[in-house]
Amino acid sequence: MTFKKFLPQKFTNRIILLIGFLGVITAAVNTSFTIYTNYKNTYEKVFNSIEIQYDIFADDFAEAMLLEDIYSIYSEVNEINKSFGFISNIYVLDAKGEYFTDANATRKMPDNISEDITVNKAIKAGETTIGKIIFVLNKNEIQKGIFSDVSRLVFVNIFIVIMGVLLGIVLARFLSNPLKQLSYQISNINPLKIPEELHTPAFSSYEVEQLKNTLHDLSYRLKESISQIKQQQREINKAERLASIGTMAAGLAHELKNPIMSLKLISDALQKEYADKDFNLKKDMEMISRQSDRLVKRINTFLAYAKPIESKIIEINIPEFVKYLKDLFSKYMDNVYIEYNYHSTGNFKTDAEMLAQVLENLVQNSYEAGAENITISFYFENNRFIIKYFDNGSGLETSDKDEIFRPFFTTKESGTGLGLAMCEKILENLGGSISVIDTNYGAGFFIGINQNGL
């Protein structure tokens, strides 16, 4: 905008400009109004003064006109003329409108007197007009008086404007001081030490206090954001290191499989060749073969965990999924009773095989923990498909609950420590999560899978 070019940059100068502008506008309006009212009032005073003088001398004028006493009339109008500077002359005319006398003894009546500077009064004897008095106004003297009054008013207004500007300077500095202090504190904030307490003077306005409080809130939010960014950076660095280690470990696992398989083949061959010749050698070869199988199984489990998961999301209803689980877990039915609870028969979206793999891993853990009963519940909540899993096995140690999803953490002598970690990885790929449920006995897990966007 054009007027923006004329605005001062500093807040203090803007207040001074505003007060000065308002002062000038006020002075101009006040002066204009005063000129108008003073002009009107001055002429009213003139007319009132003439009216009063006429009323005082009306009878004397009438008596002198009847007696044709020129000297008496002249004396009276001359006295009136000298008493009032706004009257330049007073003419007295007879009943025929001819010159009789005047206050300045000019002995004649001008031919052209402007009507706007005259006041005419009749001289009457009873109801009969016997003469006429013409008061000729001195317009210059009247305007000079008006100008004198206005000049004094203008000087007063100028003085008021100057005092207003001076007061504006003081007021502007007073009002801007809290902002200056706040700005100085902000400019000296150390980003590494936020949030920092800001202070404003006791006389600060509500808006300045609001600004200070807003800056406080922003500093706290900034600190939280910086902390989150640092935490995310640490997690990213950790993830990158783990990814590098995982890639290297996966490559190493592939390299280990070949010599282990070679050892197994050699041990199997030696076992067959010396089966009837050397009993001790046969036992050693069997031990080597079993340990080779065990190592290969663990390497395969690790490679499965390190391998990227490819999911195939489909829509399936709960009864169909439960039937699929019953067929899958039939091998455990001789030792474990599994109860399925669901009240909805609606459809949900997931990779059925992968979700079944997660539940099979939990059932296997329950079986190994000596559980005899397992309860699996299915329902929907807030656009999520929820599964709650409980068993009556030996349960989890309190100290282990925060670690059980960490890769390679296990409480079993023969465990790989990748079962629950694999469950968490699969569920994350499906847009879900798994967590431990605190129970008085046995183990409990909560699985939630988001249905939005799948």
CSV table of C-alpha atoms in Angstrom, one decimal:
chain,number,residue,atom,x,y,z
A,1,MET,CA,0.0,0.0,0.0
A,2,THR,CA,1.1,3.5,-0.8
A,3,PHE,CA,0.7,5.1,2.6
A,4,LYS,CA,2.9,2.3,4.1
A,5,LYS,CA,5.9,4.1,2.6
A,6,PHE,CA,5.3,7.0,4.9
A,7,LEU,CA,5.0,5.0,8.0
A,8,PRO,CA,8.0,5.0,10.4
A,9,GLN,CA,9.6,1.7,11.1
A,10,LYS,CA,9.9,2.1,14.8
A,11,PHE,CA,6.8,1.5,17.0
A,12,THR,CA,7.7,4.5,19.1
A,13,ASN,CA,7.7,6.8,16.1
A,14,ARG,CA,4.4,5.4,14.9
A,15,ILE,CA,2.8,6.3,18.3
A,16,ILE,CA,4.3,9.8,18.1
A,17,LEU,CA,3.0,10.2,14.5
A,18,LEU,CA,-0.4,9.0,15.5
A,19,ILE,CA,-0.7,11.4,18.4
A,20,GLY,CA,0.6,14.3,16.3
A,21,PHE,CA,-1.8,13.4,13.5
A,22,LEU,CA,-4.7,13.3,15.9
A,23,GLY,CA,-3.6,16.6,17.4
A,24,VAL,CA,-3.5,18.3,14.0
A,25,ILE,CA,-6.9,16.9,13.0
A,26,THR,CA,-8.4,18.0,16.3
A,27,ALA,CA,-6.8,21.5,16.1
A,28,ALA,CA,-8.1,21.9,12.5
A,29,VAL,CA,-11.6,20.8,13.4
A,30,ASN,CA,-11.6,22.9,16.6
A,31,THR,CA,-10.3,26.0,14.7
A,32,SER,CA,-12.9,25.6,11.9
A,33,PHE,CA,-15.7,25.2,14.3
A,34,THR,CA,-14.6,28.1,16.4
A,35,ILE,CA,-14.3,30.4,13.3
A,36,TYR,CA,-17.8,29.5,12.3
A,37,THR,CA,-19.3,30.0,15.8
A,38,ASN,CA,-17.2,33.1,16.5
A,39,TYR,CA,-18.2,34.7,13.2
A,40,LYS,CA,-21.9,34.0,13.9
A,41,ASN,CA,-21.7,35.0,17.6
A,42,THR,CA,-19.8,38.3,16.8
A,43,TYR,CA,-22.5,39.5,14.3
A,44,GLU,CA,-25.2,38.5,16.8
A,45,LYS,CA,-23.5,40.6,19.4
A,46,VAL,CA,-23.3,43.5,17.0
A,47,PHE,CA,-27.0,43.3,16.2
A,48,ASN,CA,-27.9,42.9,19.8
A,49,SER,CA,-25.7,46.0,20.8
A,50,ILE,CA,-27.4,48.1,18.1
A,51,GLU,CA,-30.8,46.9,19.2
A,52,ILE,CA,-30.0,47.9,22.8
A,53,GLN,CA,-28.7,51.4,21.8
A,54,TYR,CA,-31.8,51.9,19.6
A,55,ASP,CA,-34.1,50.9,22.5
A,56,ILE,CA,-32.3,53.4,24.8
A,57,PHE,CA,-32.4,56.4,22.5
A,58,ALA,CA,-35.6,55.6,20.5
A,59,ASP,CA,-37.8,58.1,22.4
A,60,ASP,CA,-35.1,60.8,22.3
A,61,PHE,CA,-34.7,60.3,18.5
A,62,ALA,CA,-38.5,60.6,18.1
A,63,GLU,CA,-38.7,63.8,20.2
A,64,ALA,CA,-35.8,65.4,18.5
A,65,MET,CA,-37.2,64.6,15.0
A,66,LEU,CA,-40.5,66.2,15.9
A,67,LEU,CA,-38.8,69.3,17.1
A,68,GLU,CA,-36.3,69.1,14.2
A,69,ASP,CA,-33.5,69.3,16.8
A,70,ILE,CA,-30.6,68.3,14.6
A,71,TYR,CA,-28.0,69.0,17.2
A,72,SER,CA,-29.5,66.6,19.8
A,73,ILE,CA,-29.8,63.8,17.3
A,74,TYR,CA,-26.3,64.4,16.0
A,75,SER,CA,-24.9,64.4,19.6
A,76,GLU,CA,-26.6,61.0,20.4
A,77,VAL,CA,-25.6,59.2,17.2
A,78,ASN,CA,-22.1,60.6,17.5
A,79,GLU,CA,-21.8,59.3,21.1
A,80,ILE,CA,-23.1,55.8,19.9
A,81,ASN,CA,-20.6,55.9,17.0
A,82,LYS,CA,-17.7,56.6,19.2
A,83,SER,CA,-18.7,54.0,21.8
A,84,PHE,CA,-18.7,51.1,19.3
A,85,GLY,CA,-15.8,50.5,17.0
A,86,PHE,CA,-17.8,48.1,14.8
A,87,ILE,CA,-20.0,51.1,13.6
A,88,SER,CA,-18.4,53.3,10.9
A,89,ASN,CA,-21.3,55.8,10.7
A,90,ILE,CA,-24.9,56.4,11.7
A,91,TYR,CA,-27.2,58.2,9.2
A,92,VAL,CA,-30.5,59.7,10.2
A,93,LEU,CA,-33.2,60.3,7.5
A,94,ASP,CA,-36.4,62.2,7.7
A,95,ALA,CA,-39.9,60.8,7.0
A,96,LYS,CA,-39.3,61.4,3.3
A,97,GLY,CA,-36.1,59.4,3.3
A,98,GLU,CA,-33.9,62.5,2.8
A,99,TYR,CA,-30.7,63.1,4.7
A,100,PHE,CA,-31.2,64.7,8.1
A,101,THR,CA,-27.8,64.3,9.9
A,102,ASP,CA,-25.0,61.6,10.5
A,103,ALA,CA,-22.6,60.8,13.3
A,104,ASN,CA,-19.5,61.9,11.3
A,105,ALA,CA,-21.1,65.1,10.0
A,106,THR,CA,-20.5,64.2,6.4
A,107,ARG,CA,-23.6,66.3,5.5
A,108,LYS,CA,-24.6,63.9,2.8
A,109,MET,CA,-25.9,60.3,2.3
A,110,PRO,CA,-23.8,58.0,0.1
A,111,ASP,CA,-25.5,56.9,-3.0
A,112,ASN,CA,-24.6,53.1,-2.7
A,113,ILE,CA,-24.4,51.5,0.7
A,114,SER,CA,-24.3,47.7,0.7
A,115,GLU,CA,-27.2,46.3,2.5
A,116,ASP,CA,-25.1,43.5,4.1
A,117,ILE,CA,-23.3,46.1,6.2
A,118,THR,CA,-26.3,48.1,7.3
A,119,VAL,CA,-28.9,47.9,10.0
A,120,ASN,CA,-32.0,49.9,9.5
A,121,LYS,CA,-34.3,51.1,12.4
A,122,ALA,CA,-37.4,53.3,12.1
A,123,ILE,CA,-38.0,56.4,14.2
A,124,LYS,CA,-41.7,56.4,15.3
A,125,ALA,CA,-44.0,58.7,17.1
A,126,GLY,CA,-46.7,56.4,18.2
A,127,GLU,CA,-47.6,54.3,15.2
A,128,THR,CA,-46.3,56.9,12.7
A,129,THR,CA,-42.9,56.6,11.1
A,130,ILE,CA,-41.2,60.0,11.2
A,131,GLY,CA,-37.7,59.0,10.3
A,132,LYS,CA,-35.1,56.3,9.8
A,133,ILE,CA,-31.7,55.5,11.3
A,134,ILE,CA,-29.2,53.6,9.3
A,135,PHE,CA,-26.3,52.0,11.2
A,136,VAL,CA,-23.4,51.4,8.8
A,137,LEU,CA,-21.2,48.5,10.1
A,138,ASN,CA,-17.4,48.6,9.9
A,139,LYS,CA,-16.9,45.1,8.4
A,140,ASN,CA,-13.1,45.3,8.6
A,141,GLU,CA,-13.2,46.0,12.3
A,142,ILE,CA,-15.6,43.2,12.9
A,143,GLN,CA,-13.4,40.7,10.9
A,144,LYS,CA,-10.3,42.1,12.6
A,145,GLY,CA,-11.9,41.2,16.0
A,146,ILE,CA,-12.8,37.7,14.7
A,147,PHE,CA,-9.3,37.2,13.3
A,148,SER,CA,-7.8,38.3,16.6
A,149,ASP,CA,-9.8,35.7,18.5
A,150,VAL,CA,-9.1,33.0,16.0
A,151,SER,CA,-5.4,33.8,16.1
A,152,ARG,CA,-5.3,33.3,19.8
A,153,LEU,CA,-7.1,30.0,19.4
A,154,VAL,CA,-4.7,28.9,16.7
A,155,PHE,CA,-1.7,29.6,18.9
A,156,VAL,CA,-3.4,27.8,21.8
A,157,ASN,CA,-4.1,24.8,19.5
A,158,ILE,CA,-0.5,24.8,18.2
A,159,PHE,CA,0.7,24.8,21.8
A,160,ILE,CA,-1.6,21.9,22.6
A,161,VAL,CA,-0.3,20.0,19.6
A,162,ILE,CA,3.3,20.5,20.6
A,163,MET,CA,2.5,19.5,24.1
A,164,GLY,CA,0.7,16.5,22.8
A,165,VAL,CA,3.6,15.4,20.6
A,166,LEU,CA,6.0,15.8,23.6
A,167,LEU,CA,3.6,13.8,25.7
A,168,GLY,CA,3.4,11.3,22.9
A,169,ILE,CA,7.1,10.9,22.9
A,170,VAL,CA,7.1,10.2,26.6
A,171,LEU,CA,4.1,7.9,26.3
A,172,ALA,CA,5.6,6.0,23.3
A,173,ARG,CA,8.8,5.4,25.1
A,174,PHE,CA,6.8,4.3,28.2
A,175,LEU,CA,4.7,1.9,26.1
A,176,SER,CA,7.5,0.5,24.0
A,177,ASN,CA,9.9,-0.1,26.8
A,178,PRO,CA,8.4,-3.5,27.7
A,179,LEU,CA,8.6,-4.6,24.1
A,180,LYS,CA,12.2,-3.4,23.9
A,181,GLN,CA,13.1,-5.4,27.1
A,182,LEU,CA,11.3,-8.4,25.7
A,183,SER,CA,13.0,-8.1,22.4
A,184,TYR,CA,16.4,-7.8,24.1
A,185,GLN,CA,15.8,-10.9,26.2
A,186,ILE,CA,14.7,-12.9,23.1
A,187,SER,CA,17.7,-11.9,21.1
A,188,ASN,CA,20.0,-13.1,23.9
A,189,ILE,CA,18.3,-16.5,24.4
A,190,ASN,CA,20.7,-19.4,24.1
A,191,PRO,CA,18.9,-22.1,22.0
A,192,LEU,CA,20.8,-24.8,24.0
A,193,LYS,CA,19.3,-23.6,27.3
A,194,ILE,CA,15.6,-23.2,26.4
A,195,PRO,CA,13.1,-22.8,27.8
A,196,GLU,CA,14.2,-19.5,29.3
A,197,GLU,CA,12.1,-17.4,31.7
A,198,LEU,CA,11.2,-14.0,30.2
A,199,HIS,CA,10.4,-11.0,32.3
A,200,THR,CA,8.5,-7.8,31.6
A,201,PRO,CA,8.0,-4.7,33.8
A,202,ALA,CA,5.0,-4.6,36.2
A,203,PHE,CA,3.3,-1.8,34.1
A,204,SER,CA,3.3,-3.9,30.9
A,205,SER,CA,0.0,-4.0,29.0
A,206,TYR,CA,-2.2,-7.1,28.7
A,207,GLU,CA,-1.0,-7.6,25.1
A,208,VAL,CA,2.7,-7.6,26.1
A,209,GLU,CA,2.0,-10.1,28.8
A,210,GLN,CA,0.1,-12.3,26.3
A,211,LEU,CA,3.1,-12.1,23.9
A,212,LYS,CA,5.4,-13.1,26.7
A,213,ASN,CA,3.3,-16.1,27.7
A,214,THR,CA,3.1,-17.1,24.0
A,215,LEU,CA,6.8,-16.9,23.7
A,216,HIS,CA,7.1,-19.1,26.9
A,217,ASP,CA,4.8,-21.7,25.3
A,218,LEU,CA,6.8,-21.6,22.1
A,219,SER,CA,10.1,-22.1,23.9
A,220,TYR,CA,8.7,-25.1,25.7
A,221,ARG,CA,7.4,-26.5,22.5
A,222,LEU,CA,10.7,-25.8,20.8
A,223,LYS,CA,12.5,-27.7,23.6
A,224,GLU,CA,10.1,-30.7,23.2
A,225,SER,CA,10.6,-30.6,19.4
A,226,ILE,CA,14.4,-30.5,19.7
A,227,SER,CA,14.3,-33.4,22.2
A,228,GLN,CA,12.1,-35.4,19.9
A,229,ILE,CA,14.4,-34.6,16.9
A,230,LYS,CA,17.4,-35.7,18.9
A,231,GLN,CA,15.6,-38.9,20.0
A,232,GLN,CA,14.5,-39.6,16.4
A,233,GLN,CA,18.1,-38.9,15.2
A,234,ARG,CA,19.4,-41.4,17.8
A,235,GLU,CA,16.8,-43.9,16.7
A,236,ILE,CA,17.6,-43.4,13.0
A,237,ASN,CA,21.4,-43.8,13.8
A,238,LYS,CA,20.6,-46.9,15.8
A,239,ALA,CA,18.4,-48.3,13.0
A,240,GLU,CA,21.1,-47.6,10.5
A,241,ARG,CA,23.7,-49.4,12.6
A,242,LEU,CA,21.3,-52.3,13.2
A,243,ALA,CA,20.6,-52.4,9.5
A,244,SER,CA,24.2,-52.5,8.7
A,245,ILE,CA,24.8,-55.2,11.3
A,246,GLY,CA,21.8,-57.1,10.1
A,247,THR,CA,23.0,-57.0,6.5
A,248,MET,CA,26.5,-58.2,7.5
A,249,ALA,CA,25.0,-60.9,9.8
A,250,ALA,CA,22.7,-62.1,7.1
A,251,GLY,CA,25.7,-62.4,4.7
A,252,LEU,CA,27.7,-64.2,7.4
A,253,ALA,CA,24.8,-66.6,8.1
A,254,HIS,CA,24.7,-67.5,4.4
A,255,GLU,CA,28.4,-68.1,4.5
A,256,LEU,CA,28.1,-70.3,7.7
A,257,LYS,CA,25.4,-72.5,6.3
A,258,ASN,CA,27.6,-74.1,3.6
A,259,PRO,CA,30.4,-75.4,5.9
A,260,ILE,CA,27.8,-76.5,8.5
A,261,MET,CA,26.0,-78.5,5.8
A,262,SER,CA,29.3,-79.9,4.7
A,263,LEU,CA,30.0,-81.0,8.3
A,264,LYS,CA,26.6,-82.6,8.6
A,265,LEU,CA,27.1,-84.5,5.3
A,266,ILE,CA,30.5,-85.8,6.4
A,267,SER,CA,29.2,-86.7,9.9
A,268,ASP,CA,26.3,-88.6,8.4
A,269,ALA,CA,28.6,-90.5,6.0
A,270,LEU,CA,31.1,-91.4,8.8
A,271,GLN,CA,28.2,-92.4,11.0
A,272,LYS,CA,27.0,-94.9,8.4
A,273,GLU,CA,30.5,-96.2,7.6
A,274,TYR,CA,31.5,-96.8,11.2
A,275,ALA,CA,28.1,-97.6,12.6
A,276,ASP,CA,29.1,-101.2,13.5
A,277,LYS,CA,32.9,-100.7,13.9
A,278,ASP,CA,33.3,-97.8,16.5
A,279,PHE,CA,30.4,-97.1,18.9
A,280,ASN,CA,32.0,-94.0,20.4
A,281,LEU,CA,32.7,-92.5,16.9
A,282,LYS,CA,29.1,-93.1,16.0
A,283,LYS,CA,27.9,-91.2,19.1
A,284,ASP,CA,30.2,-88.3,18.2
A,285,MET,CA,28.9,-88.2,14.7
A,286,GLU,CA,25.3,-88.2,15.8
A,287,MET,CA,26.1,-85.3,18.2
A,288,ILE,CA,27.7,-83.3,15.3
A,289,SER,CA,24.7,-84.0,13.1
A,290,ARG,CA,22.2,-82.9,15.7
A,291,GLN,CA,24.1,-79.7,16.5
A,292,SER,CA,24.5,-79.0,12.7
A,293,ASP,CA,20.7,-79.3,12.3
A,294,ARG,CA,20.2,-77.0,15.3
A,295,LEU,CA,22.6,-74.4,13.9
A,296,VAL,CA,21.0,-74.5,10.5
A,297,LYS,CA,17.5,-74.1,12.0
A,298,ARG,CA,18.7,-71.0,13.9
A,299,ILE,CA,20.4,-69.6,10.9
A,300,ASN,CA,17.2,-70.1,8.9
A,301,THR,CA,15.1,-68.4,11.6
A,302,PHE,CA,17.5,-65.5,11.6
A,303,LEU,CA,17.5,-65.1,7.8
A,304,ALA,CA,13.7,-65.2,7.9
A,305,TYR,CA,13.7,-62.3,10.5
A,306,ALA,CA,16.3,-60.3,8.4
A,307,LYS,CA,14.4,-60.8,5.2
A,308,PRO,CA,11.9,-58.0,4.2
A,309,ILE,CA,8.3,-59.0,4.7
A,310,GLU,CA,5.9,-58.9,1.7
A,311,SER,CA,2.3,-58.9,2.8
A,312,LYS,CA,-0.8,-59.6,0.8
A,313,ILE,CA,-3.8,-57.7,2.3
A,314,ILE,CA,-7.2,-59.3,1.8
A,315,GLU,CA,-10.6,-59.0,3.3
A,316,ILE,CA,-11.7,-61.9,5.5
A,317,ASN,CA,-14.5,-62.3,8.0
A,318,ILE,CA,-13.9,-63.4,11.5
A,319,PRO,CA,-15.6,-66.8,11.4
A,320,GLU,CA,-13.6,-67.9,8.3
A,321,PHE,CA,-10.4,-66.8,10.1
A,322,VAL,CA,-11.3,-68.7,13.2
A,323,LYS,CA,-12.0,-71.8,11.1
A,324,TYR,CA,-8.5,-71.4,9.5
A,325,LEU,CA,-6.9,-71.1,12.9
A,326,LYS,CA,-8.7,-74.2,14.2
A,327,ASP,CA,-7.3,-76.3,11.3
A,328,LEU,CA,-3.8,-74.8,11.8
A,329,PHE,CA,-3.7,-75.4,15.6
A,330,SER,CA,-5.3,-78.9,15.5
A,331,LYS,CA,-1.8,-80.4,16.3
A,332,TYR,CA,-1.9,-78.7,19.7
A,333,MET,CA,-5.4,-79.9,20.7
A,334,ASP,CA,-4.2,-83.0,22.5
A,335,ASN,CA,-2.4,-80.9,25.0
A,336,VAL,CA,-4.0,-77.4,24.9
A,337,TYR,CA,-7.6,-76.3,24.8
A,338,ILE,CA,-8.1,-73.2,22.7
A,339,GLU,CA,-11.3,-71.1,23.1
A,340,TYR,CA,-12.3,-68.5,20.4
A,341,ASN,CA,-14.5,-65.6,21.4
A,342,TYR,CA,-16.1,-63.2,18.9
A,343,HIS,CA,-19.4,-61.3,18.8
A,344,SER,CA,-19.0,-59.7,15.4
A,345,THR,CA,-19.0,-61.7,12.1
A,346,GLY,CA,-17.8,-58.7,10.1
A,347,ASN,CA,-14.9,-58.5,7.7
A,348,PHE,CA,-11.5,-57.1,8.5
A,349,LYS,CA,-8.4,-56.5,6.3
A,350,THR,CA,-5.1,-58.2,6.9
A,351,ASP,CA,-2.7,-60.8,5.6
A,352,ALA,CA,-4.4,-63.9,7.0
A,353,GLU,CA,-1.3,-66.2,6.8
A,354,MET,CA,1.0,-63.7,8.5
A,355,LEU,CA,-1.5,-63.0,11.3
A,356,ALA,CA,-2.0,-66.7,11.7
A,357,GLN,CA,1.8,-67.1,11.9
A,358,VAL,CA,1.9,-64.5,14.8
A,359,LEU,CA,-0.8,-66.4,16.7
A,360,GLU,CA,0.9,-69.7,16.1
A,361,ASN,CA,4.1,-68.4,17.6
A,362,LEU,CA,2.1,-67.3,20.7
A,363,VAL,CA,0.4,-70.7,20.9
A,364,GLN,CA,3.8,-72.4,20.6
A,365,ASN,CA,5.2,-70.3,23.4
A,366,SER,CA,2.1,-71.1,25.6
A,367,TYR,CA,2.5,-74.8,24.9
A,368,GLU,CA,6.2,-74.6,25.9
A,369,ALA,CA,5.2,-72.6,29.0
A,370,GLY,CA,3.0,-75.5,30.2
A,371,ALA,CA,-0.4,-73.8,29.4
A,372,GLU,CA,-3.4,-76.0,29.2
A,373,ASN,CA,-6.0,-73.3,28.3
A,374,ILE,CA,-5.8,-70.5,25.8
A,375,THR,CA,-8.5,-67.8,25.1
A,376,ILE,CA,-8.4,-65.7,21.9
A,377,SER,CA,-10.9,-62.9,21.6
A,378,PHE,CA,-11.7,-60.9,18.4
A,379,TYR,CA,-13.6,-57.6,18.1
A,380,PHE,CA,-13.5,-54.1,16.5
A,381,GLU,CA,-12.7,-50.8,18.3
A,382,ASN,CA,-12.1,-47.3,16.8
A,383,ASN,CA,-11.4,-48.6,13.3
A,384,ARG,CA,-9.0,-51.2,14.6
A,385,PHE,CA,-9.3,-55.0,14.6
A,386,ILE,CA,-8.4,-56.1,18.1
A,387,ILE,CA,-7.1,-59.5,19.3
A,388,LYS,CA,-6.7,-60.3,23.0
A,389,TYR,CA,-4.7,-63.5,23.8
A,390,PHE,CA,-4.5,-65.1,27.3
A,391,ASP,CA,-3.1,-68.4,28.6
A,392,ASN,CA,-2.6,-70.1,32.0
A,393,GLY,CA,1.0,-71.0,31.5
A,394,SER,CA,4.0,-70.1,33.7
A,395,GLY,CA,3.6,-66.4,32.5
A,396,LEU,CA,6.2,-63.7,32.2
A,397,GLU,CA,8.6,-62.3,34.7
A,398,THR,CA,8.0,-58.6,35.4
A,399,SER,CA,11.6,-57.7,34.5
A,400,ASP,CA,11.2,-59.5,31.1
A,401,LYS,CA,8.1,-57.7,29.9
A,402,ASP,CA,10.1,-54.7,28.4
A,403,GLU,CA,12.6,-57.0,26.7
A,404,ILE,CA,10.6,-59.9,25.2
A,405,PHE,CA,10.2,-58.2,21.8
A,406,ARG,CA,13.9,-57.4,21.6
A,407,PRO,CA,15.7,-59.6,19.0
A,408,PHE,CA,17.7,-62.5,20.5
A,409,PHE,CA,16.2,-62.1,23.9
A,410,THR,CA,15.0,-65.4,25.3
A,411,THR,CA,14.3,-67.2,28.6
A,412,LYS,CA,14.4,-70.6,27.0
A,413,GLU,CA,17.6,-72.7,26.9
A,414,SER,CA,16.9,-73.7,23.3
A,415,GLY,CA,15.1,-70.6,22.2
A,416,THR,CA,16.4,-68.3,19.3
A,417,GLY,CA,15.0,-65.1,20.8
A,418,LEU,CA,13.4,-64.2,17.5
A,419,GLY,CA,9.9,-65.5,17.9
A,420,LEU,CA,8.2,-62.5,19.5
A,421,ALA,CA,10.5,-60.1,17.6
A,422,MET,CA,9.3,-61.7,14.4
A,423,CYS,CA,5.7,-61.2,15.6
A,424,GLU,CA,6.2,-57.5,16.2
A,425,LYS,CA,7.9,-57.1,12.8
A,426,ILE,CA,5.0,-58.9,11.0
A,427,LEU,CA,2.4,-56.8,12.8
A,428,GLU,CA,4.2,-53.5,12.1
A,429,ASN,CA,4.2,-54.5,8.4
A,430,LEU,CA,0.4,-55.1,8.7
A,431,GLY,CA,-0.1,-51.7,10.2
A,432,GLY,CA,-0.6,-53.0,13.7
A,433,SER,CA,1.2,-53.5,17.0
A,434,ILE,CA,1.5,-56.0,19.9
A,435,SER,CA,2.0,-55.4,23.6
A,436,VAL,CA,1.9,-57.3,26.9
A,437,ILE,CA,-1.2,-57.3,29.0
A,438,ASP,CA,-0.6,-57.5,32.8
A,439,THR,CA,-2.3,-60.5,34.3
A,440,ASN,CA,-2.4,-62.2,37.7
A,441,TYR,CA,-1.3,-65.5,36.1
A,442,GLY,CA,-0.2,-66.8,32.8
A,443,ALA,CA,0.6,-64.5,29.9
A,444,GLY,CA,-1.5,-62.0,28.0
A,445,PHE,CA,-1.0,-60.0,24.7
A,446,PHE,CA,-2.9,-57.2,23.0
A,447,ILE,CA,-2.8,-57.0,19.2
A,448,GLY,CA,-4.3,-54.1,17.3
A,449,ILE,CA,-4.4,-53.8,13.5
A,450,ASN,CA,-5.5,-50.5,11.9
A,451,GLN,CA,-8.2,-50.8,9.3
A,452,ASN,CA,-7.9,-47.3,7.8
A,453,GLY,CA,-5.9,-47.1,4.6
A,454,LEU,CA,-5.5,-50.9,4.3
